[in-house]
Amino acid sequence: MIKPHLELTGVDMAFDTPNGPFLALDKVNLKIRKGEFVSLIGHSGCGKSTVLNIVAGLLQASRGGCVLDGHEVNTPGPERAVVFQNHALMPWLTVYENVELAVRQVFRKSMGRKEKRDWILHNLTLVNMQHALDKRPGEISGGMAQRVGIARALAMKPSVLLMDEPFGALDALTRAHLQDSLMTIQQELNSTVIMITHDVDEAVLLSDRIVMMTNGPAATVGEELTIDLPRPRNRVALADDPTYVHYRQAVLSFLYEKQTFPGKGDPVTSIAEPAPSEAAPAAPAIVVESTPLEPQQRAIA
Amino acid sequence: MTTITQSAATADTPRWMSTVTDKLAPQALARAGQALLLPAIGIALFLLFWQLVAPQVNTSLGAFPAPSDVWEQAGQLWREHSNERERAERFVTMQEQRNARILQDNPDAEVRIRPYPGAPTFFSQIGTSLITVLSGFALATAIAVPLGIVVGLNRHFAAAVNPLIQVFKPVSPLAWLPLVTMVVSATYVSDDPMFEKAFLTSMITVTLCSLWPTLINTSVGVAAVNPDLLNVSKVLRLSFWTHTRKVVLPSSVPMIFTGLRVSLGIAWMVLIAAEMLAQNPGLGKFVWDEFQNGSSQSLSRIMVAVIAIGFIGFLLDRIMLLIQKKVAWNQ
Ligand SMILES: Nc1ncnc2c1ncn2[C@@H]1O[C@H](COP(=O)(O)OP(=O)(O)OP(=O)(O)O)[C@@H](O)[C@H]1O
Ligand SMILES: [Mg+2]
């Protein structure tokens, strides 16, 4: 068998919490081919983001590891670009400058000034955002900002594109539109994608394979489902395609029959768990002192 | 047909005219009137109350000055200032003429140019105060912003410095002043001093008291950068400098400015006290001298100073707000 492009082997992840270590992931194994589109699906708090962050290098696995093209992943890097759930654009930079920040950093030496500019514009055109180059993230809609986030990630020419619920915060129409663009772009570039989603339809429509995770703690890969639907895929035509419906059923049955949502009184309850990774780092103790300053200032202004 | 010509006419109306007519629209006028009217009523009521109550308050220097007395003294101070300036100009021209004559007689002669020896007026004292407060504030900013960034970036450093910040922050300027005075006199010894010692003492006291809000807000702003943005920076492998310049600093600019505005307000308040005691020729010294002078106009003149201090403090804050609007991305 050919060597996989990306491979996770025996990944455990234990978080240090005040109540002792918390085992979030237990022996996660995953092999991904080049150009494959993989969706991670599972109940909230099961550890999907943790898997993605380990591949991104933003978290270090407690045991086991992740190998990309024969190299072990230890630190974050632009070859594993991340599209964050809430776009994570720098609010003080314009759309163009946000992509520019990435392009200047990644292709500092290898591209000329004109080449960089063309490359930035090319990627923004790809996501259909060339009309708002000088707008700031605060001045564009959530869907537009998310597109810029995708353009920024694509502009890094990543070997793997990591997406953590990229369309989670969007309305259904924008979402469908972005899913279609993502499918087109992915087919053109043949990029490897790992995408986290809560949406079963999204997973079946976009993926070559759906990786379903068991409930935490000590979550792991429960089932894998290869989606053998021809591309390009059309959401309307697929809606009552029996194969599509079958795949959809399979994922739903995994989620709602085999892995029911962690119930009340169950120690697994994700809500009661310690702060998730997205939480802001503890600010220094002096924080408290300064808070009264601001309202006071506002009042004067 | 008529409607067409009419619409053409409106389209031709120049932009400025339409904005003027917008402003003259009854609703806009009413809004503007209300925005001005209520403050005007507030001020008028206050002045009335002051005018009525002031004569009832008797001090050893006579009754407390009423608004009319204060107004009169403000005019008086302005006249003193104009007279003094005239005299200074005359002094300078006379000196120039004399020097020219001396040089004519003997081109090798060394001429002396002396500054005008007159006493500083109220308005030149305002100038001195502004220079002192801005120097102290600039020094405080130069210390507080970089230090705040380091504190915000490094949790260990923050833990080490935090107790010091907490203890020194509430110290009154009056407590610092004797120490600063002694240290300045002991260390700043020079035959040809660039700065007055009193100026340095006031300025350093201002710095010591005003750097804390900027320091704290900068460190909080730096520590509170959105973790997603930090992750973006990590994924891009930005160097420490690029990370600080491109991510941390811009992200904390709003917090830094909030701190700077509080700092400037404190600096201005502290300055008056510092000048009183350090005898730096500024507004504080003016107040102190008038107090010592104890003439029948002293209280009115001090009241003029009080109002000037308030106005300048307000203006300083407005200027900071304008700069903030220019610089900060969230405004
Ligand atoms: N830094 C951390 N410290 C302690 N526990 C953590 C940390 N990060 C995540 N966890 C815990 O690990 C588990 C998995 O978290 P993760 O964020 O990966 O879930 P998820 O599947 O992405 O959930 P969601 O779908 O809600 O985003 C959760 O129980 C969470 O509370
Ligand atoms: Mg998550």
XYZ file of C-alpha atoms and ligand atoms in Angstrom:
664
model
C 0.000 0.000 0.000
C 1.257 3.517 -0.743
C 2.379 5.604 2.193
C -0.400 7.912 3.406
C -0.016 11.642 3.028
C -1.041 12.378 6.587
C -1.081 9.854 9.369
C -2.146 10.025 13.008
C -1.007 7.038 15.049
C -2.097 6.207 18.569
C -2.829 9.803 19.494
C -3.766 10.318 23.148
C -4.541 13.724 24.499
C -4.715 14.407 28.217
C -5.430 17.939 29.411
C -4.213 19.096 32.804
C -7.161 20.333 34.801
C -7.519 21.344 38.441
C -9.165 17.941 39.040
C -6.261 16.050 37.581
C -5.620 15.013 33.987
C -8.591 14.784 31.644
C -8.225 12.232 28.855
C -9.919 13.773 25.835
C -8.587 11.516 23.081
C -7.670 7.864 23.372
C -5.669 6.146 20.596
C -6.916 8.050 17.603
C -5.695 6.523 14.337
C -6.290 8.171 11.000
C -4.742 7.875 7.544
C -5.459 10.431 4.860
C -4.518 10.299 1.172
C -3.315 13.256 -0.805
C -6.210 15.237 -2.229
C -8.739 13.544 0.009
C -11.571 15.506 1.590
C -12.228 14.180 5.080
C -14.959 15.338 7.430
C -14.797 14.870 11.187
C -18.180 14.547 12.783
C -19.206 13.820 16.353
C -21.101 15.203 19.284
C -20.124 18.481 20.850
C -17.132 18.217 23.159
C -15.983 14.833 21.876
C -12.593 16.150 20.773
C -12.842 17.105 17.109
C -11.136 20.446 17.568
C -8.476 18.735 19.621
C -7.684 16.368 16.736
C -7.551 19.277 14.307
C -5.342 21.333 16.604
C -2.936 18.439 16.958
C -2.651 18.174 13.181
C -2.226 21.958 13.028
C 0.526 21.721 15.649
C -1.314 24.107 17.963
C -1.620 21.289 20.528
C 0.904 18.609 21.385
C -0.417 15.052 21.685
C 0.352 13.420 25.030
C 1.196 10.200 23.271
C 1.471 9.131 19.668
C 1.899 11.646 16.917
C 1.092 13.035 13.551
C 3.249 12.562 10.464
C 2.846 14.662 7.334
C 4.749 13.543 4.211
C 7.197 11.615 6.355
C 7.872 14.469 8.790
C 6.595 14.537 12.322
C 4.384 17.515 13.138
C 5.504 19.380 16.266
C 4.833 23.058 15.628
C 2.244 25.004 13.663
C 3.180 25.975 10.150
C 1.682 27.442 6.991
C 1.772 24.112 5.146
C -1.115 23.143 7.448
C -3.279 26.228 7.054
C -6.247 26.588 9.383
C -9.624 28.140 8.656
C -11.031 29.083 12.038
C -14.648 28.884 13.005
C -15.071 32.637 13.337
C -12.784 33.733 10.510
C -10.035 35.080 12.836
C -9.206 38.007 10.577
C -7.195 40.856 12.050
C -9.886 43.496 12.559
C -7.452 46.373 11.983
C -6.347 45.125 8.565
C -8.324 45.345 5.354
C -9.395 42.271 3.437
C -6.395 42.643 1.151
C -3.965 43.247 4.006
C -5.180 40.208 5.889
C -4.289 37.947 2.996
C -1.150 39.976 2.393
C 0.068 39.309 5.930
C 0.011 35.595 5.190
C 1.458 35.841 1.675
C 4.284 38.119 2.750
C 5.210 35.774 5.528
C 5.019 32.528 3.570
C 6.509 33.691 0.257
C 8.846 36.322 1.662
C 11.738 35.237 -0.511
C 10.181 33.188 -3.257
C 7.829 35.772 -4.780
C 8.395 39.217 -6.195
C 6.268 42.171 -5.193
C 4.078 42.025 -8.277
C 3.801 38.273 -8.058
C 2.614 38.536 -4.461
C 0.019 41.087 -5.368
C -1.292 38.923 -8.187
C -1.370 35.892 -5.923
C -3.334 37.760 -3.234
C -5.827 38.995 -5.809
C -6.071 35.551 -7.369
C -7.041 33.957 -4.064
C -9.514 36.664 -3.197
C -11.079 36.268 -6.636
C -11.297 32.531 -6.050
C -13.640 33.126 -3.123
C -15.337 35.976 -4.966
C -14.161 38.730 -2.645
C -12.192 40.872 -5.106
C -14.808 43.619 -4.787
C -14.105 44.412 -1.133
C -10.319 44.624 -0.987
C -10.218 47.760 1.121
C -12.978 46.881 3.543
C -12.213 45.908 7.097
C -13.654 42.730 8.636
C -16.064 44.845 10.668
C -17.548 46.249 7.485
C -18.339 42.980 5.727
C -20.804 40.221 6.533
C -19.908 37.051 8.404
C -20.060 34.976 5.238
C -17.775 37.370 3.409
C -15.305 37.366 6.293
C -15.339 33.583 6.295
C -14.534 33.608 2.580
C -11.581 35.887 3.236
C -10.438 33.474 5.940
C -10.572 30.679 3.371
C -8.697 32.815 0.835
C -6.020 33.527 3.407
C -5.616 29.831 4.119
C -5.545 28.917 0.416
C -2.994 31.658 -0.247
C -0.495 29.818 1.951
C -0.492 26.967 -0.609
C -0.977 24.464 2.199
C -0.497 20.761 1.699
C -3.354 20.237 4.147
C -6.250 22.606 4.703
C -7.721 22.345 8.204
C -11.176 23.758 8.795
C -12.901 23.916 12.165
C -16.615 24.315 11.499
C -15.906 26.857 8.803
C -19.565 27.469 7.997
C -20.991 26.957 11.473
C -21.921 30.574 12.064
C -23.540 31.199 8.696
C -27.111 31.186 7.459
C -28.260 28.313 5.258
C -28.057 30.170 1.939
C -24.577 31.607 2.436
C -23.550 28.244 3.721
C -24.737 26.406 0.613
C -23.030 28.956 -1.564
C -19.722 28.609 0.254
C -19.945 24.827 0.233
C -20.269 24.918 -3.538
C -17.307 27.265 -3.915
C -15.258 25.092 -1.584
C -16.055 21.991 -3.656
C -14.998 23.735 -6.863
C -11.812 25.121 -5.373
C -10.875 21.816 -3.792
C -11.360 19.996 -7.076
C -9.268 22.536 -8.952
C -6.396 22.551 -6.485
C -6.719 18.910 -5.451
C -5.897 19.943 -1.892
C -6.164 17.685 1.115
C -8.856 18.913 3.466
C -9.879 17.989 6.988
C -13.116 19.654 7.939
C -15.000 19.545 11.211
C -18.738 19.820 10.917
C -21.932 19.261 12.832
C -23.975 19.152 9.689
C -24.637 15.683 8.291
C -25.679 16.958 4.851
C -22.589 19.089 4.600
C -20.400 16.129 5.508
C -21.966 13.801 2.927
C -22.051 16.410 0.190
C -18.437 17.534 0.500
C -16.453 14.543 1.714
C -14.654 11.620 0.222
C -14.725 10.082 3.661
C -16.536 10.832 6.907
C -14.746 10.058 10.149
C -17.207 9.664 13.008
C -15.916 10.100 16.511
C -17.243 8.437 19.642
C -18.312 10.490 22.618
C -15.686 11.684 25.048
C -13.975 11.467 27.368
C -11.394 9.178 25.836
C -12.952 9.710 22.422
C -11.632 7.900 19.402
C -12.552 7.179 15.801
C -15.784 5.174 15.897
C -16.610 4.506 12.270
C -15.391 5.626 8.904
C -17.659 5.985 5.928
C -16.336 6.312 2.396
C -18.609 8.467 0.274
C -18.519 7.090 -3.198
C -20.470 9.718 -5.084
C -19.248 11.050 -8.436
C -17.990 14.616 -8.639
C -18.916 17.291 -9.389
C -21.781 16.876 -6.969
C -25.000 18.773 -7.208
C -26.907 19.288 -3.991
C -30.313 19.418 -5.665
C -29.790 16.317 -7.771
C -28.390 14.409 -4.811
C -31.248 15.241 -2.477
C -33.223 12.154 -3.431
C -30.393 10.048 -4.785
C -30.721 6.688 -2.962
C -26.949 6.333 -2.360
C -26.833 9.833 -0.884
C -29.807 9.121 1.329
C -28.197 5.885 2.418
C -24.954 7.619 3.453
C -26.922 10.245 5.274
C -28.842 7.580 7.130
C -25.628 5.823 8.119
C -24.162 8.961 9.672
C -27.402 9.821 11.442
C -27.705 6.349 12.852
C -24.157 6.513 14.175
C -24.756 9.876 15.812
C -28.217 9.305 17.240
C -28.399 5.562 17.819
C -24.913 4.299 18.505
C -23.562 7.511 20.074
C -26.499 9.203 21.728
C -25.872 12.653 23.029
C -24.187 12.463 26.447
C -27.057 12.521 28.942
C -27.770 14.176 32.243
C -25.746 13.065 35.275
C -23.324 11.398 32.946
C -19.739 12.439 33.732
C -19.260 12.993 30.019
C -21.490 16.086 29.997
C -19.470 18.459 27.934
C -20.951 21.585 29.435
C -19.507 20.808 32.838
C -16.033 20.217 31.480
C -13.236 22.671 32.126
C -12.603 25.580 29.819
C -12.300 24.501 26.184
C -9.244 25.395 24.190
C -10.930 28.425 22.671
C -11.171 30.179 26.021
C -8.990 33.240 26.497
C -5.772 32.589 28.422
C -5.898 33.696 32.026
C -4.977 37.370 32.057
C -2.652 38.596 34.794
C -4.208 39.447 38.124
C -3.941 43.167 37.488
C -6.771 42.908 34.999
C -9.401 43.458 37.625
C -8.024 46.825 38.588
C -8.324 48.357 35.191
C -11.868 47.407 34.382
C -13.436 50.321 36.222
C -11.314 52.698 34.165
C -13.059 51.992 30.950
C -16.684 52.700 31.740
C -15.544 55.830 33.491
C -13.717 56.917 30.380
C -16.699 56.168 28.240
C -18.859 58.299 30.460
C -16.508 61.246 30.055
C -16.421 60.762 26.300
C -43.255 67.894 -17.774
C -43.117 70.050 -14.689
C -42.014 67.198 -12.504
C -39.109 66.521 -14.824
C -37.825 70.063 -14.627
C -38.251 70.020 -10.912
C -36.250 66.881 -10.426
C -33.578 68.262 -12.728
C -33.373 71.324 -10.551
C -32.889 69.249 -7.404
C -30.226 67.208 -9.129
C -28.416 70.429 -9.988
C -28.470 71.706 -6.435
C -24.872 71.794 -5.280
C -23.910 69.427 -2.527
C -23.087 72.083 0.046
C -26.480 73.630 -0.411
C -28.283 70.396 0.196
C -26.274 69.825 3.381
C -27.100 73.349 4.506
C -30.772 72.768 3.844
C -30.472 69.434 5.642
C -29.125 71.260 8.648
C -31.877 73.828 8.469
C -34.566 71.196 8.364
C -36.824 71.717 11.381
C -36.056 68.317 12.876
C -32.311 68.701 12.617
C -32.599 72.211 13.979
C -34.595 70.982 16.927
C -32.039 68.289 17.625
C -29.153 70.741 17.453
C -31.086 73.157 19.642
C -31.672 70.468 22.212
C -28.033 69.432 22.142
C -27.009 73.005 22.944
C -29.959 74.074 25.010
C -29.713 71.651 27.902
C -26.018 72.272 28.603
C -26.675 76.015 28.316
C -29.480 75.760 30.878
C -27.212 73.753 33.165
C -24.449 76.318 32.993
C -26.819 79.235 33.436
C -28.397 77.682 36.538
C -24.977 76.967 37.971
C -23.807 80.545 37.412
C -26.979 81.892 38.989
C -26.549 79.694 42.036
C -22.901 80.707 42.302
C -23.707 84.399 41.969
C -26.294 84.135 44.722
C -24.354 82.009 47.169
C -20.856 83.466 46.768
C -21.476 86.708 48.705
C -22.738 84.664 51.672
C -19.390 82.897 52.025
C -17.090 85.208 53.918
C -13.395 84.564 54.142
C -10.561 86.565 55.672
C -9.913 87.845 52.138
C -13.457 89.111 51.747
C -16.474 87.395 50.257
C -16.046 84.451 47.938
C -15.739 85.722 44.347
C -18.889 85.702 42.271
C -18.814 84.928 38.510
C -18.727 88.625 37.728
C -15.595 89.123 39.860
C -13.955 86.166 38.198
C -14.798 87.484 34.763
C -13.327 90.849 35.683
C -10.106 89.263 36.934
C -9.824 87.178 33.781
C -9.848 90.406 31.790
C -7.349 91.909 34.198
C -5.010 88.946 33.769
C -5.244 89.255 30.021
C -4.378 92.967 30.182
C -1.403 92.241 32.419
C -0.284 89.680 29.910
C -0.615 92.069 26.948
C 1.218 94.829 28.789
C 3.978 92.491 29.771
C 4.335 91.297 26.224
C 4.549 94.836 24.940
C 7.248 95.594 27.471
C 9.122 92.471 26.511
C 9.008 93.421 22.858
C 10.262 96.892 23.651
C 13.053 95.401 25.739
C 14.109 93.155 22.887
C 14.087 95.894 20.254
C 16.021 98.199 22.564
C 18.561 95.527 23.222
C 18.917 94.855 19.509
C 19.385 98.533 18.769
C 21.995 98.876 21.485
C 23.841 95.804 20.288
C 23.763 97.088 16.719
C 25.269 100.376 17.885
C 28.011 98.626 19.829
C 28.823 96.444 16.847
C 28.969 99.478 14.613
C 31.524 101.134 16.852
C 33.551 98.024 17.340
C 32.745 94.960 15.178
C 34.761 92.696 17.493
C 32.862 93.614 20.607
C 31.045 90.821 22.354
C 27.404 91.658 22.689
C 25.234 90.090 25.315
C 21.730 89.000 24.623
C 19.738 88.744 27.804
C 16.230 87.413 28.070
C 13.555 89.766 29.281
C 13.712 89.670 33.089
C 10.012 90.321 33.800
C 7.826 88.017 35.897
C 5.850 85.330 34.071
C 2.211 86.185 33.447
C -0.767 83.934 33.911
C -0.768 82.971 30.246
C 2.928 82.245 30.026
C 2.427 80.104 33.116
C -0.216 78.119 31.268
C 2.382 77.536 28.553
C 4.932 76.296 31.074
C 2.390 73.989 32.652
C 1.488 72.509 29.287
C 5.121 71.895 28.401
C 5.748 70.282 31.783
C 2.691 68.048 31.678
C 3.318 66.940 28.117
C 6.974 66.150 28.858
C 6.005 64.147 31.922
C 3.259 62.389 30.033
C 5.545 61.615 27.095
C 8.126 60.129 29.443
C 5.427 58.104 31.190
C 4.177 56.789 27.840
C 7.691 55.927 26.713
C 8.125 53.852 29.862
C 4.636 52.430 30.290
C 3.836 51.164 26.794
C 6.965 49.021 26.228
C 6.898 47.817 29.828
C 3.199 47.040 29.537
C 3.832 44.984 26.407
C 6.491 42.941 28.193
C 4.242 42.456 31.228
C 1.340 41.440 28.999
C 3.383 38.999 26.952
C 5.131 37.246 29.796
C 3.062 35.759 32.551
C 6.055 35.176 34.823
C 7.210 38.736 34.445
C 3.669 39.942 35.124
C 3.550 37.938 38.352
C 6.865 39.449 39.417
C 5.910 43.051 38.670
C 2.274 42.968 39.709
C 2.821 43.614 43.452
C 5.038 46.588 42.666
C 2.403 48.058 40.385
C -0.306 47.550 42.977
C 1.721 49.254 45.696
C 3.054 52.214 43.740
C -0.096 52.977 41.793
C -2.055 54.637 44.633
C 0.827 56.793 45.887
C -0.040 60.477 46.014
C 2.163 62.937 44.131
C 2.717 64.832 47.367
C 4.496 61.819 48.794
C 6.789 61.424 45.812
C 7.683 65.075 45.569
C 10.180 65.453 48.447
C 12.004 62.347 47.309
C 12.100 63.434 43.695
C 13.248 66.901 44.718
C 16.124 65.533 46.759
C 17.202 63.062 44.109
C 17.033 65.666 41.352
C 19.090 68.174 43.351
C 21.646 65.518 44.185
C 22.003 63.944 40.765
C 21.293 66.729 38.294
C 24.345 68.895 38.889
C 25.505 70.875 35.925
C 26.972 74.344 35.481
C 24.859 75.041 32.477
C 21.665 73.154 33.179
C 19.454 72.479 30.209
C 16.371 72.261 32.417
C 15.324 74.010 35.582
C 15.411 71.719 38.567
C 11.864 72.667 39.465
C 10.796 71.683 35.965
C 12.492 68.302 36.266
C 11.017 67.682 39.700
C 7.478 68.449 38.531
C 7.901 66.490 35.344
C 9.259 63.376 37.038
C 6.519 63.503 39.661
C 3.961 63.682 36.871
C 5.600 60.707 35.201
C 5.652 58.652 38.381
C 1.994 59.240 39.077
C 0.603 58.994 35.565
C 2.317 55.968 34.092
C 0.212 53.378 35.912
C -3.044 53.432 33.948
C -1.159 53.183 30.657
C 1.021 50.407 32.022
C -1.909 48.412 33.337
C -4.138 48.899 30.319
C -1.347 48.072 27.901
C -0.558 44.864 29.731
C -4.223 43.898 29.909
C -4.710 44.679 26.228
C -1.659 42.664 25.275
C -2.664 39.694 27.432
C -6.191 39.731 26.033
C -5.389 39.406 22.339
C -7.965 37.123 20.737
C -6.546 33.568 21.004
C -7.664 32.858 17.435
C -5.448 35.682 16.221
C -2.570 34.283 18.268
C -3.141 30.960 16.546
C -3.074 32.656 13.148
C 0.245 34.170 14.106
C 1.545 30.749 15.143
C 0.357 29.081 11.950
C 2.114 31.790 9.948
C 5.232 31.355 12.095
C 5.566 35.106 12.590
C 8.809 36.096 14.275
C 8.634 37.624 17.745
C 9.029 41.135 16.345
C 6.551 40.762 13.531
C 4.140 39.150 15.956
C 4.461 42.047 18.386
C 4.269 44.710 15.709
C 1.602 43.228 13.482
C -0.647 41.378 15.908
C -0.135 42.296 19.564
C 0.344 46.027 19.275
C -2.499 46.865 16.874
C -4.800 44.601 18.810
C -4.063 46.457 22.052
C -4.219 49.966 20.614
C -7.772 50.615 21.860
C -6.865 49.539 25.394
C -3.603 51.486 25.290
C -5.462 54.623 24.318
C -7.997 54.210 27.071
C -5.031 54.014 29.433
C -3.347 57.005 27.847
C -6.422 59.154 28.296
C -6.715 58.267 31.959
C -2.982 58.847 32.344
C -3.139 62.281 30.775
C -6.003 63.259 33.055
C -4.030 62.153 36.090
C -0.902 63.858 34.788
C -2.720 67.174 34.547
C -4.173 66.845 38.037
C -0.851 65.849 39.537
C 0.971 68.627 37.764
C -0.879 71.401 39.561
C -0.021 69.920 42.949
C 3.577 69.286 41.928
C 4.046 72.804 40.629
C 2.677 74.289 43.825
C 5.263 72.547 45.925
C 8.159 72.422 43.489
C 7.699 76.108 42.626
C 7.863 75.337 38.935
C 6.662 78.473 37.131
C 3.307 77.090 36.022
C -0.353 77.259 36.936
C 0.248 75.527 40.264
C 2.754 78.164 41.257
C 0.371 80.868 40.135
C -2.287 79.519 42.473
C 0.188 79.191 45.315
C 1.584 82.710 44.812
C -1.876 84.211 44.740
C -2.725 82.333 47.897
C 0.399 83.642 49.628
C -0.212 87.112 48.252
C -3.593 87.309 49.928
C -4.902 90.470 48.271
C -8.588 91.141 47.860
C -8.442 89.895 44.256
C -6.537 86.715 45.045
C -9.550 84.469 45.344
C -10.982 85.664 42.048
C -7.657 85.131 40.351
C -7.391 81.638 41.795
C -10.898 80.968 40.542
C -9.801 82.047 37.051
C -6.972 79.549 37.349
C -9.370 76.823 38.495
C -11.574 77.357 35.470
C -8.567 77.489 33.143
C -7.250 74.252 34.633
C -10.602 72.592 34.071
C -10.865 73.787 30.494
C -7.345 72.746 29.598
C -7.874 69.324 31.138
C -11.035 68.959 29.077
C -9.253 70.065 25.913
C -6.376 67.666 26.506
C -8.829 64.809 26.791
C -10.608 65.881 23.610
C -7.305 66.009 21.738
C -6.455 62.512 22.938
C -9.884 61.370 21.791
C -9.247 62.818 18.334
C -5.889 61.073 18.092
C -7.517 57.859 19.275
C -10.126 58.116 16.548
C -7.378 58.556 13.986
C -5.272 55.673 15.245
C -7.553 53.034 16.733
C -9.252 50.586 14.399
C -12.348 50.072 16.528
C -13.453 53.713 16.518
N -7.302 23.340 27.065
C -8.129 22.409 27.578
N -8.048 22.107 28.877
C -8.880 21.175 29.404
N -9.803 20.526 28.708
C -9.937 20.778 27.411
C -9.103 21.747 26.777
N -9.446 21.813 25.485
C -10.450 20.940 25.317
N -10.750 20.311 26.462
C -11.766 19.289 26.662
O -11.540 18.287 25.698
C -12.763 17.811 25.167
C -12.758 17.941 23.686
O -12.774 19.302 23.337
P -12.888 19.802 21.823
O -12.826 21.276 21.852
O -11.882 19.095 21.009
O -14.354 19.316 21.451
P -15.118 19.456 20.045
O -15.418 18.089 19.580
O -14.373 20.350 19.145
O -16.448 20.148 20.523
P -17.345 21.198 19.732
O -18.039 20.434 18.672
O -18.293 21.703 20.749
O -16.412 22.257 19.199
C -13.863 18.628 25.821
O -14.423 17.865 26.861
C -13.149 19.810 26.376
O -13.771 20.267 27.542
Mg -14.633 22.391 18.426
